Amino acid sequence: MNVLRRPSGLSKFRFYSTQTTRPFVPPASLNHFDFRQRQREKPRPTSPAFYTARPEFYDQLSSLESALQHAKTALTSCHLLPLPQFAREALPPRVNAWVDKRELGLKLRSTLTTSRYRRVVLVLNELETYRAIAEKAGIAELQEGIRGITELFERADAATMLARGKAKPVKFDEYGRSYTLGKRKTSSARVWIVPVQQPPADKSTASQSIPAATETDTALTALLDPISSSKSNEPVSVSQILVNNTPLSTYFPIPADRARVIHPIKLAGLLGAYNIFAIVRGGGTSGQSGAVAHGIAKGLAAHEPAIATILRKAKLLRRDPRMVERKKPGLAKARKRYAWVKR
């Protein structure tokens, strides 16, 4: 029996020596060069918006917002911000003509969407508001600085475009008559308005006083139905409305058309104060009455500037843009269809 033979159960195990002949060397130190030198050094971005999709746009927007913040800080230090609501409403209305979306995109060297264009315009409008505040406060340096920025984004023909939207002032002749032009649908009306020359008061009727409401009702009745009012013994106004040299009640037999013509005068409270003569052409009775009313409203606003706000809020000073919809082929009218008949 061989006593030096290894037992059979120990043949599955491996025996390792606990003593090493050389020290442990980490794998990273086996290379003889530095990994940092292998990496290419990246250039430092020139702007914070370098990694955005449109760096030129965001750089310009950041510059505008920075100028806006500087202007706000300057006005705040002068105790001009926050501005009370009544003071902000007293500022002159902002009238600007910024460049369109395409031209602004060329200036910013980027294709602009509608949302990005509106974002730039909002900043420009706020800058223009701060410029108006600085102008009212007499801060010339801040005003010129903001003006130099906003001029870069204005249209070349800004003065022409802004003058195009302004209404021409109504001119008066030597007799105090005003001439205006009113339009509605396909009708146009030329309107002359003359202040009423009050006749001298009779001594017998001077002592009799008539309430204001009665005078207004009498004037309205005289305009709408001069024949019946002439039979009354009450004193009536000598004002009249002639359309194509015809009395109002005769030319417009429909009460709604007459009411449409009288509406600006009644709203302004000037019944019986003016004589009105109109020459109207084109369209039907509805369009012609609307054209005459438009001309009357413009003339009254010229004679009485205090009531211009009332007429403007009632939307009587602007032309009604609604037009008759065209007839469609295969239909009886614009929307109406022919009756279906089984064949």
mmCIF file of N, CA and C in Angstrom, residues 40-169:
data_model
loop_
_atom_site.group_PDB
_atom_site.id
_atom_site.type_symbol
_atom_site.label_atom_id
_atom_site.label_comp_id
_atom_site.label_asym_id
_atom_site.label_seq_id
_atom_site.Cartn_x
_atom_site.Cartn_y
_atom_site.Cartn_z
ATOM 1 N N ARG A 40 -9.736 64.463 -27.275
ATOM 2 C CA ARG A 40 -9.590 65.736 -27.966
ATOM 3 C C ARG A 40 -10.230 66.832 -27.132
ATOM 4 N N GLU A 41 -9.554 67.919 -26.993
ATOM 5 C CA GLU A 41 -10.074 69.019 -26.215
ATOM 6 C C GLU A 41 -11.182 69.727 -26.992
ATOM 7 N N LYS A 42 -12.420 69.847 -26.384
ATOM 8 C CA LYS A 42 -13.574 70.484 -27.031
ATOM 9 C C LYS A 42 -13.485 71.997 -26.880
ATOM 10 N N PRO A 43 -13.832 72.731 -27.941
ATOM 11 C CA PRO A 43 -13.802 74.199 -27.814
ATOM 12 C C PRO A 43 -14.917 74.682 -26.908
ATOM 13 N N ARG A 44 -14.679 75.762 -26.227
ATOM 14 C CA ARG A 44 -15.663 76.319 -25.312
ATOM 15 C C ARG A 44 -16.740 77.043 -26.122
ATOM 16 N N PRO A 45 -18.058 76.810 -25.846
ATOM 17 C CA PRO A 45 -19.121 77.485 -26.614
ATOM 18 C C PRO A 45 -19.025 78.999 -26.479
ATOM 19 N N THR A 46 -19.327 79.660 -27.573
ATOM 20 C CA THR A 46 -19.257 81.125 -27.585
ATOM 21 C C THR A 46 -20.450 81.777 -26.901
ATOM 22 N N SER A 47 -21.576 81.065 -26.796
ATOM 23 C CA SER A 47 -22.768 81.636 -26.183
ATOM 24 C C SER A 47 -23.492 80.551 -25.400
ATOM 25 N N PRO A 48 -24.321 80.944 -24.442
ATOM 26 C CA PRO A 48 -25.091 79.934 -23.697
ATOM 27 C C PRO A 48 -26.086 79.173 -24.562
ATOM 28 N N ALA A 49 -26.472 79.746 -25.710
ATOM 29 C CA ALA A 49 -27.439 79.090 -26.591
ATOM 30 C C ALA A 49 -26.762 78.245 -27.664
ATOM 31 N N PHE A 50 -25.504 77.859 -27.428
ATOM 32 C CA PHE A 50 -24.758 77.125 -28.457
ATOM 33 C C PHE A 50 -25.386 75.775 -28.759
ATOM 34 N N TYR A 51 -25.912 75.114 -27.745
ATOM 35 C CA TYR A 51 -26.446 73.772 -27.921
ATOM 36 C C TYR A 51 -27.947 73.766 -28.205
ATOM 37 N N THR A 52 -28.540 74.916 -28.442
ATOM 38 C CA THR A 52 -29.949 74.968 -28.840
ATOM 39 C C THR A 52 -30.069 74.807 -30.345
ATOM 40 N N ALA A 53 -31.303 74.618 -30.791
ATOM 41 C CA ALA A 53 -31.513 74.416 -32.229
ATOM 42 C C ALA A 53 -31.317 75.701 -33.027
ATOM 43 N N ARG A 54 -31.589 76.859 -32.412
ATOM 44 C CA ARG A 54 -31.473 78.155 -33.090
ATOM 45 C C ARG A 54 -30.685 79.104 -32.199
ATOM 46 N N PRO A 55 -29.364 78.998 -32.188
ATOM 47 C CA PRO A 55 -28.577 79.853 -31.281
ATOM 48 C C PRO A 55 -28.649 81.334 -31.631
ATOM 49 N N GLU A 56 -28.747 81.677 -32.939
ATOM 50 C CA GLU A 56 -28.796 83.093 -33.305
ATOM 51 C C GLU A 56 -30.067 83.746 -32.768
ATOM 52 N N PHE A 57 -31.174 83.028 -32.878
ATOM 53 C CA PHE A 57 -32.439 83.589 -32.395
ATOM 54 C C PHE A 57 -32.408 83.801 -30.890
ATOM 55 N N TYR A 58 -31.966 82.816 -30.155
ATOM 56 C CA TYR A 58 -31.978 82.924 -28.707
ATOM 57 C C TYR A 58 -30.936 83.918 -28.205
ATOM 58 N N ASP A 59 -29.840 84.102 -28.944
ATOM 59 C CA ASP A 59 -28.889 85.141 -28.565
ATOM 60 C C ASP A 59 -29.509 86.533 -28.697
ATOM 61 N N GLN A 60 -30.203 86.775 -29.816
ATOM 62 C CA GLN A 60 -30.854 88.069 -29.995
ATOM 63 C C GLN A 60 -31.969 88.278 -28.972
ATOM 64 N N LEU A 61 -32.748 87.243 -28.726
ATOM 65 C CA LEU A 61 -33.813 87.354 -27.740
ATOM 66 C C LEU A 61 -33.257 87.622 -26.345
ATOM 67 N N SER A 62 -32.138 86.964 -26.023
ATOM 68 C CA SER A 62 -31.505 87.201 -24.723
ATOM 69 C C SER A 62 -31.006 88.635 -24.602
ATOM 70 N N SER A 63 -30.504 89.190 -25.708
ATOM 71 C CA SER A 63 -30.046 90.582 -25.689
ATOM 72 C C SER A 63 -31.217 91.544 -25.469
ATOM 73 N N LEU A 64 -32.344 91.276 -26.140
ATOM 74 C CA LEU A 64 -33.516 92.130 -25.955
ATOM 75 C C LEU A 64 -34.049 92.039 -24.533
ATOM 76 N N GLU A 65 -34.106 90.841 -24.000
ATOM 77 C CA GLU A 65 -34.590 90.689 -22.630
ATOM 78 C C GLU A 65 -33.646 91.330 -21.629
ATOM 79 N N SER A 66 -32.340 91.295 -21.920
ATOM 80 C CA SER A 66 -31.385 91.964 -21.040
ATOM 81 C C SER A 66 -31.572 93.476 -21.082
ATOM 82 N N ALA A 67 -31.796 94.028 -22.295
ATOM 83 C CA ALA A 67 -32.061 95.462 -22.399
ATOM 84 C C ALA A 67 -33.356 95.831 -21.688
ATOM 85 N N LEU A 68 -34.368 94.959 -21.783
ATOM 86 C CA LEU A 68 -35.630 95.203 -21.091
ATOM 87 C C LEU A 68 -35.431 95.215 -19.581
ATOM 88 N N GLN A 69 -34.612 94.305 -19.086
ATOM 89 C CA GLN A 69 -34.378 94.249 -17.640
ATOM 90 C C GLN A 69 -33.605 95.475 -17.162
ATOM 91 N N HIS A 70 -32.643 95.934 -17.963
ATOM 92 C CA HIS A 70 -31.883 97.135 -17.582
ATOM 93 C C HIS A 70 -32.797 98.365 -17.554
ATOM 94 N N ALA A 71 -33.684 98.466 -18.565
ATOM 95 C CA ALA A 71 -34.617 99.602 -18.588
ATOM 96 C C ALA A 71 -35.572 99.554 -17.398
ATOM 97 N N LYS A 72 -36.037 98.363 -17.055
ATOM 98 C CA LYS A 72 -36.937 98.215 -15.911
ATOM 99 C C LYS A 72 -36.232 98.588 -14.613
ATOM 100 N N THR A 73 -34.954 98.176 -14.484
ATOM 101 C CA THR A 73 -34.203 98.517 -13.274
ATOM 102 C C THR A 73 -33.987 100.024 -13.160
ATOM 103 N N ALA A 74 -33.695 100.669 -14.307
ATOM 104 C CA ALA A 74 -33.479 102.119 -14.289
ATOM 105 C C ALA A 74 -34.751 102.873 -13.908
ATOM 106 N N LEU A 75 -35.890 102.445 -14.455
ATOM 107 C CA LEU A 75 -37.148 103.112 -14.120
ATOM 108 C C LEU A 75 -37.563 102.835 -12.676
ATOM 109 N N THR A 76 -37.259 101.638 -12.185
ATOM 110 C CA THR A 76 -37.583 101.320 -10.789
ATOM 111 C C THR A 76 -36.751 102.157 -9.825
ATOM 112 N N SER A 77 -35.474 102.362 -10.182
ATOM 113 C CA SER A 77 -34.621 103.194 -9.325
ATOM 114 C C SER A 77 -35.080 104.645 -9.295
ATOM 115 N N CYS A 78 -35.770 105.081 -10.369
ATOM 116 C CA CYS A 78 -36.325 106.440 -10.406
ATOM 117 C C CYS A 78 -37.735 106.508 -9.836
ATOM 118 N N HIS A 79 -38.209 105.401 -9.258
ATOM 119 C CA HIS A 79 -39.542 105.319 -8.643
ATOM 120 C C HIS A 79 -40.644 105.551 -9.688
ATOM 121 N N LEU A 80 -40.419 105.078 -10.907
ATOM 122 C CA LEU A 80 -41.430 105.170 -11.958
ATOM 123 C C LEU A 80 -42.110 103.837 -12.227
ATOM 124 N N LEU A 81 -41.636 102.793 -11.616
ATOM 125 C CA LEU A 81 -42.242 101.468 -11.736
ATOM 126 C C LEU A 81 -42.350 100.883 -10.341
ATOM 127 N N PRO A 82 -43.408 100.125 -10.044
ATOM 128 C CA PRO A 82 -44.575 99.841 -10.906
ATOM 129 C C PRO A 82 -45.462 101.065 -11.075
ATOM 130 N N LEU A 83 -45.956 101.250 -12.287
ATOM 131 C CA LEU A 83 -46.770 102.406 -12.622
ATOM 132 C C LEU A 83 -48.223 102.117 -12.288
ATOM 133 N N PRO A 84 -48.924 103.048 -11.624
ATOM 134 C CA PRO A 84 -50.352 102.818 -11.331
ATOM 135 C C PRO A 84 -51.160 102.677 -12.616
ATOM 136 N N GLN A 85 -52.317 102.060 -12.473
ATOM 137 C CA GLN A 85 -53.133 101.786 -13.652
ATOM 138 C C GLN A 85 -53.614 103.072 -14.310
ATOM 139 N N PHE A 86 -53.999 104.066 -13.515
ATOM 140 C CA PHE A 86 -54.493 105.304 -14.112
ATOM 141 C C PHE A 86 -53.374 106.041 -14.845
ATOM 142 N N ALA A 87 -52.134 105.934 -14.335
ATOM 143 C CA ALA A 87 -51.014 106.575 -15.022
ATOM 144 C C ALA A 87 -50.651 105.837 -16.306
ATOM 145 N N ARG A 88 -50.766 104.506 -16.283
ATOM 146 C CA ARG A 88 -50.486 103.738 -17.501
ATOM 147 C C ARG A 88 -51.523 104.021 -18.581
ATOM 148 N N GLU A 89 -52.784 104.226 -18.167
ATOM 149 C CA GLU A 89 -53.814 104.549 -19.148
ATOM 150 C C GLU A 89 -53.648 105.956 -19.717
ATOM 151 N N ALA A 90 -52.979 106.843 -18.962
ATOM 152 C CA ALA A 90 -52.765 108.207 -19.443
ATOM 153 C C ALA A 90 -51.642 108.306 -20.457
ATOM 154 N N LEU A 91 -50.860 107.227 -20.624
ATOM 155 C CA LEU A 91 -49.782 107.253 -21.612
ATOM 156 C C LEU A 91 -50.360 107.326 -23.017
ATOM 157 N N PRO A 92 -49.653 107.932 -23.955
ATOM 158 C CA PRO A 92 -50.152 107.968 -25.338
ATOM 159 C C PRO A 92 -50.242 106.561 -25.903
ATOM 160 N N PRO A 93 -51.196 106.303 -26.763
ATOM 161 C CA PRO A 93 -51.339 104.953 -27.322
ATOM 162 C C PRO A 93 -50.097 104.542 -28.104
ATOM 163 N N ARG A 94 -49.713 103.297 -27.934
ATOM 164 C CA ARG A 94 -48.519 102.786 -28.606
ATOM 165 C C ARG A 94 -48.843 102.499 -30.063
ATOM 166 N N VAL A 95 -48.125 103.138 -30.951
ATOM 167 C CA VAL A 95 -48.310 102.950 -32.384
ATOM 168 C C VAL A 95 -46.954 102.569 -32.976
ATOM 169 N N ASN A 96 -46.833 101.325 -33.384
ATOM 170 C CA ASN A 96 -45.578 100.838 -33.951
ATOM 171 C C ASN A 96 -45.865 100.019 -35.191
ATOM 172 N N ALA A 97 -44.864 99.943 -36.025
ATOM 173 C CA ALA A 97 -44.952 99.128 -37.232
ATOM 174 C C ALA A 97 -43.718 98.235 -37.270
ATOM 175 N N TRP A 98 -43.804 97.104 -36.583
ATOM 176 C CA TRP A 98 -42.667 96.185 -36.559
ATOM 177 C C TRP A 98 -42.572 95.444 -37.894
ATOM 178 N N VAL A 99 -41.400 94.928 -38.172
ATOM 179 C CA VAL A 99 -41.197 94.164 -39.399
ATOM 180 C C VAL A 99 -42.005 92.883 -39.324
ATOM 181 N N ASP A 100 -42.316 92.318 -40.480
ATOM 182 C CA ASP A 100 -43.108 91.091 -40.500
ATOM 183 C C ASP A 100 -42.244 89.900 -40.112
ATOM 184 N N LYS A 101 -42.863 88.741 -40.067
ATOM 185 C CA LYS A 101 -42.183 87.534 -39.589
ATOM 186 C C LYS A 101 -41.024 87.138 -40.488
ATOM 187 N N ARG A 102 -41.207 87.259 -41.788
ATOM 188 C CA ARG A 102 -40.147 86.855 -42.711
ATOM 189 C C ARG A 102 -38.931 87.767 -42.595
ATOM 190 N N GLU A 103 -39.167 89.085 -42.561
ATOM 191 C CA GLU A 103 -38.048 90.020 -42.476
ATOM 192 C C GLU A 103 -37.348 89.928 -41.123
ATOM 193 N N LEU A 104 -38.111 89.695 -40.066
ATOM 194 C CA LEU A 104 -37.484 89.524 -38.755
ATOM 195 C C LEU A 104 -36.634 88.258 -38.720
ATOM 196 N N GLY A 105 -37.089 87.208 -39.403
ATOM 197 C CA GLY A 105 -36.279 86.001 -39.481
ATOM 198 C C GLY A 105 -34.963 86.233 -40.208
ATOM 199 N N LEU A 106 -34.979 87.066 -41.235
ATOM 200 C CA LEU A 106 -33.731 87.397 -41.931
ATOM 201 C C LEU A 106 -32.798 88.212 -41.041
ATOM 202 N N LYS A 107 -33.357 89.105 -40.237
ATOM 203 C CA LYS A 107 -32.521 89.884 -39.329
ATOM 204 C C LYS A 107 -31.881 89.002 -38.268
ATOM 205 N N LEU A 108 -32.649 88.024 -37.763
ATOM 206 C CA LEU A 108 -32.143 87.136 -36.719
ATOM 207 C C LEU A 108 -31.432 85.911 -37.269
ATOM 208 N N ARG A 109 -31.400 85.793 -38.603
ATOM 209 C CA ARG A 109 -30.743 84.655 -39.278
ATOM 210 C C ARG A 109 -31.300 83.318 -38.792
ATOM 211 N N SER A 110 -32.620 83.265 -38.718
ATOM 212 C CA SER A 110 -33.290 82.050 -38.273
ATOM 213 C C SER A 110 -34.720 82.059 -38.795
ATOM 214 N N THR A 111 -35.240 80.877 -39.094
ATOM 215 C CA THR A 111 -36.629 80.754 -39.520
ATOM 216 C C THR A 111 -37.538 80.841 -38.303
ATOM 217 N N LEU A 112 -38.447 81.795 -38.309
ATOM 218 C CA LEU A 112 -39.289 82.041 -37.147
ATOM 219 C C LEU A 112 -40.663 81.415 -37.325
ATOM 220 N N THR A 113 -41.153 80.822 -36.272
ATOM 221 C CA THR A 113 -42.540 80.401 -36.224
ATOM 222 C C THR A 113 -43.385 81.550 -35.675
ATOM 223 N N THR A 114 -44.680 81.385 -35.719
ATOM 224 C CA THR A 114 -45.562 82.445 -35.235
ATOM 225 C C THR A 114 -45.390 82.687 -33.744
ATOM 226 N N SER A 115 -45.186 81.633 -32.974
ATOM 227 C CA SER A 115 -45.024 81.793 -31.524
ATOM 228 C C SER A 115 -43.728 82.529 -31.198
ATOM 229 N N ARG A 116 -42.642 82.224 -31.919
ATOM 230 C CA ARG A 116 -41.371 82.924 -31.659
ATOM 231 C C ARG A 116 -41.457 84.379 -32.104
ATOM 232 N N TYR A 117 -42.157 84.629 -33.192
ATOM 233 C CA TYR A 117 -42.327 86.018 -33.647
ATOM 234 C C TYR A 117 -43.121 86.827 -32.617
ATOM 235 N N ARG A 118 -44.174 86.239 -32.076
ATOM 236 C CA ARG A 118 -44.958 86.936 -31.063
ATOM 237 C C ARG A 118 -44.150 87.174 -29.802
ATOM 238 N N ARG A 119 -43.267 86.261 -29.495
ATOM 239 C CA ARG A 119 -42.430 86.425 -28.297
ATOM 240 C C ARG A 119 -41.511 87.633 -28.434
ATOM 241 N N VAL A 120 -40.933 87.814 -29.614
ATOM 242 C CA VAL A 120 -40.069 88.978 -29.850
ATOM 243 C C VAL A 120 -40.883 90.266 -29.840
ATOM 244 N N VAL A 121 -42.081 90.228 -30.449
ATOM 245 C CA VAL A 121 -42.918 91.427 -30.517
ATOM 246 C C VAL A 121 -43.373 91.850 -29.119
ATOM 247 N N LEU A 122 -43.654 90.895 -28.243
ATOM 248 C CA LEU A 122 -44.043 91.240 -26.873
ATOM 249 C C LEU A 122 -42.923 91.982 -26.149
ATOM 250 N N VAL A 123 -41.685 91.535 -26.343
ATOM 251 C CA VAL A 123 -40.559 92.228 -25.720
ATOM 252 C C VAL A 123 -40.398 93.631 -26.297
ATOM 253 N N LEU A 124 -40.559 93.766 -27.618
ATOM 254 C CA LEU A 124 -40.448 95.085 -28.245
ATOM 255 C C LEU A 124 -41.558 96.024 -27.774
ATOM 256 N N ASN A 125 -42.763 95.514 -27.626
ATOM 257 C CA ASN A 125 -43.866 96.351 -27.134
ATOM 258 C C ASN A 125 -43.605 96.820 -25.706
ATOM 259 N N GLU A 126 -43.058 95.948 -24.885
ATOM 260 C CA GLU A 126 -42.750 96.343 -23.507
ATOM 261 C C GLU A 126 -41.637 97.387 -23.478
ATOM 262 N N LEU A 127 -40.652 97.234 -24.360
ATOM 263 C CA LEU A 127 -39.593 98.251 -24.458
ATOM 264 C C LEU A 127 -40.167 99.600 -24.885
ATOM 265 N N GLU A 128 -41.115 99.564 -25.830
ATOM 266 C CA GLU A 128 -41.719 100.815 -26.287
ATOM 267 C C GLU A 128 -42.541 101.468 -25.168
ATOM 268 N N THR A 129 -43.176 100.666 -24.320
ATOM 269 C CA THR A 129 -43.896 101.222 -23.174
ATOM 270 C C THR A 129 -42.937 101.900 -22.201
ATOM 271 N N TYR A 130 -41.804 101.276 -21.946
ATOM 272 C CA TYR A 130 -40.802 101.873 -21.061
ATOM 273 C C TYR A 130 -40.234 103.156 -21.683
ATOM 274 N N ARG A 131 -40.113 103.180 -23.005
ATOM 275 C CA ARG A 131 -39.620 104.393 -23.665
ATOM 276 C C ARG A 131 -40.607 105.542 -23.476
ATOM 277 N N ALA A 132 -41.915 105.234 -23.586
ATOM 278 C CA ALA A 132 -42.920 106.277 -23.374
ATOM 279 C C ALA A 132 -42.890 106.804 -21.936
ATOM 280 N N ILE A 133 -42.678 105.913 -20.968
ATOM 281 C CA ILE A 133 -42.583 106.348 -19.573
ATOM 282 C C ILE A 133 -41.363 107.237 -19.382
ATOM 283 N N ALA A 134 -40.225 106.841 -19.971
ATOM 284 C CA ALA A 134 -39.007 107.652 -19.853
ATOM 285 C C ALA A 134 -39.179 109.011 -20.531
ATOM 286 N N GLU A 135 -39.914 109.033 -21.638
ATOM 287 C CA GLU A 135 -40.139 110.309 -22.323
ATOM 288 C C GLU A 135 -40.994 111.242 -21.479
ATOM 289 N N LYS A 136 -42.048 110.711 -20.858
ATOM 290 C CA LYS A 136 -42.894 111.538 -20.009
ATOM 291 C C LYS A 136 -42.137 112.025 -18.771
ATOM 292 N N ALA A 137 -41.230 111.183 -18.264
ATOM 293 C CA ALA A 137 -40.477 111.559 -17.065
ATOM 294 C C ALA A 137 -39.287 112.452 -17.377
ATOM 295 N N GLY A 138 -38.944 112.614 -18.649
ATOM 296 C CA GLY A 138 -37.830 113.475 -19.029
ATOM 297 C C GLY A 138 -36.473 112.826 -18.903
ATOM 298 N N ILE A 139 -36.388 111.493 -18.949
ATOM 299 C CA ILE A 139 -35.100 110.788 -18.887
ATOM 300 C C ILE A 139 -34.646 110.578 -20.336
ATOM 301 N N ALA A 140 -33.916 111.543 -20.859
ATOM 302 C CA ALA A 140 -33.561 111.532 -22.283
ATOM 303 C C ALA A 140 -32.583 110.415 -22.617
ATOM 304 N N GLU A 141 -31.632 110.137 -21.723
ATOM 305 C CA GLU A 141 -30.617 109.124 -22.019
ATOM 306 C C GLU A 141 -31.237 107.743 -22.167
ATOM 307 N N LEU A 142 -32.125 107.383 -21.245
ATOM 308 C CA LEU A 142 -32.794 106.085 -21.330
ATOM 309 C C LEU A 142 -33.709 106.021 -22.543
ATOM 310 N N GLN A 143 -34.377 107.126 -22.824
ATOM 311 C CA GLN A 143 -35.272 107.149 -23.974
ATOM 312 C C GLN A 143 -34.511 106.934 -25.281
ATOM 313 N N GLU A 144 -33.371 107.608 -25.439
ATOM 314 C CA GLU A 144 -32.593 107.449 -26.669
ATOM 315 C C GLU A 144 -32.007 106.045 -26.781
ATOM 316 N N GLY A 145 -31.615 105.467 -25.642
ATOM 317 C CA GLY A 145 -31.073 104.110 -25.686
ATOM 318 C C GLY A 145 -32.098 103.086 -26.138
ATOM 319 N N ILE A 146 -33.325 103.186 -25.599
ATOM 320 C CA ILE A 146 -34.386 102.261 -26.006
ATOM 321 C C ILE A 146 -34.780 102.515 -27.448
ATOM 322 N N ARG A 147 -34.811 103.785 -27.839
ATOM 323 C CA ARG A 147 -35.183 104.110 -29.217
ATOM 324 C C ARG A 147 -34.181 103.541 -30.209
ATOM 325 N N GLY A 148 -32.906 103.550 -29.857
ATOM 326 C CA GLY A 148 -31.905 102.965 -30.744
ATOM 327 C C GLY A 148 -32.076 101.470 -30.944
ATOM 328 N N ILE A 149 -32.631 100.783 -29.935
ATOM 329 C CA ILE A 149 -32.865 99.341 -30.069
ATOM 330 C C ILE A 149 -34.109 99.065 -30.897
ATOM 331 N N THR A 150 -35.194 99.774 -30.599
ATOM 332 C CA THR A 150 -36.454 99.494 -31.295
ATOM 333 C C THR A 150 -36.417 99.918 -32.764
ATOM 334 N N GLU A 151 -35.584 100.891 -33.115
ATOM 335 C CA GLU A 151 -35.499 101.307 -34.517
ATOM 336 C C GLU A 151 -34.967 100.197 -35.413
ATOM 337 N N LEU A 152 -34.206 99.279 -34.851
ATOM 338 C CA LEU A 152 -33.659 98.180 -35.654
ATOM 339 C C LEU A 152 -34.736 97.211 -36.124
ATOM 340 N N PHE A 153 -35.889 97.203 -35.465
ATOM 341 C CA PHE A 153 -36.929 96.239 -35.784
ATOM 342 C C PHE A 153 -38.168 96.894 -36.381
ATOM 343 N N GLU A 154 -38.085 98.165 -36.748
ATOM 344 C CA GLU A 154 -39.209 98.841 -37.383
ATOM 345 C C GLU A 154 -39.123 98.721 -38.892
ATOM 346 N N ARG A 155 -40.284 98.807 -39.519
ATOM 347 C CA ARG A 155 -40.344 98.747 -40.972
ATOM 348 C C ARG A 155 -39.712 99.992 -41.580
ATOM 349 N N ALA A 156 -39.237 99.839 -42.821
ATOM 350 C CA ALA A 156 -38.652 100.983 -43.512
ATOM 351 C C ALA A 156 -39.721 102.009 -43.882
ATOM 352 N N ASP A 157 -40.924 101.519 -44.192
ATOM 353 C CA ASP A 157 -42.031 102.407 -44.554
ATOM 354 C C ASP A 157 -43.019 102.533 -43.396
ATOM 355 N N ALA A 158 -42.502 102.662 -42.170
ATOM 356 C CA ALA A 158 -43.372 102.705 -40.993
ATOM 357 C C ALA A 158 -44.269 103.932 -41.016
ATOM 358 N N ALA A 159 -43.720 105.086 -41.390
ATOM 359 C CA ALA A 159 -44.529 106.308 -41.386
ATOM 360 C C ALA A 159 -45.671 106.221 -42.387
ATOM 361 N N THR A 160 -45.396 105.651 -43.558
ATOM 362 C CA THR A 160 -46.440 105.530 -44.580
ATOM 363 C C THR A 160 -47.526 104.559 -44.133
ATOM 364 N N MET A 161 -47.122 103.448 -43.526
ATOM 365 C CA MET A 161 -48.092 102.448 -43.119
ATOM 366 C C MET A 161 -48.963 102.950 -41.968
ATOM 367 N N LEU A 162 -48.375 103.699 -41.020
ATOM 368 C CA LEU A 162 -49.155 104.219 -39.910
ATOM 369 C C LEU A 162 -50.102 105.310 -40.374
ATOM 370 N N ALA A 163 -49.695 106.102 -41.365
ATOM 371 C CA ALA A 163 -50.583 107.149 -41.873
ATOM 372 C C ALA A 163 -51.727 106.566 -42.674
ATOM 373 N N ARG A 164 -51.554 105.357 -43.205
ATOM 374 C CA ARG A 164 -52.598 104.738 -44.012
ATOM 375 C C ARG A 164 -53.819 104.397 -43.179
ATOM 376 N N GLY A 165 -53.630 104.004 -41.936
ATOM 377 C CA GLY A 165 -54.761 103.605 -41.107
ATOM 378 C C GLY A 165 -55.477 104.758 -40.433
ATOM 379 N N LYS A 166 -54.894 105.949 -40.467
ATOM 380 C CA LYS A 166 -55.521 107.083 -39.799
ATOM 381 C C LYS A 166 -56.638 107.657 -40.650
ATOM 382 N N ALA A 167 -57.708 108.037 -39.982
ATOM 383 C CA ALA A 167 -58.822 108.665 -40.693
ATOM 384 C C ALA A 167 -58.480 110.121 -40.989
ATOM 385 N N LYS A 168 -58.829 110.553 -42.176
ATOM 386 C CA LYS A 168 -58.549 111.935 -42.548
ATOM 387 C C LYS A 168 -59.475 112.866 -41.774
ATOM 388 N N PRO A 169 -58.962 113.988 -41.316
ATOM 389 C CA PRO A 169 -59.817 114.914 -40.556
ATOM 390 C C PRO A 169 -60.902 115.506 -41.448
#
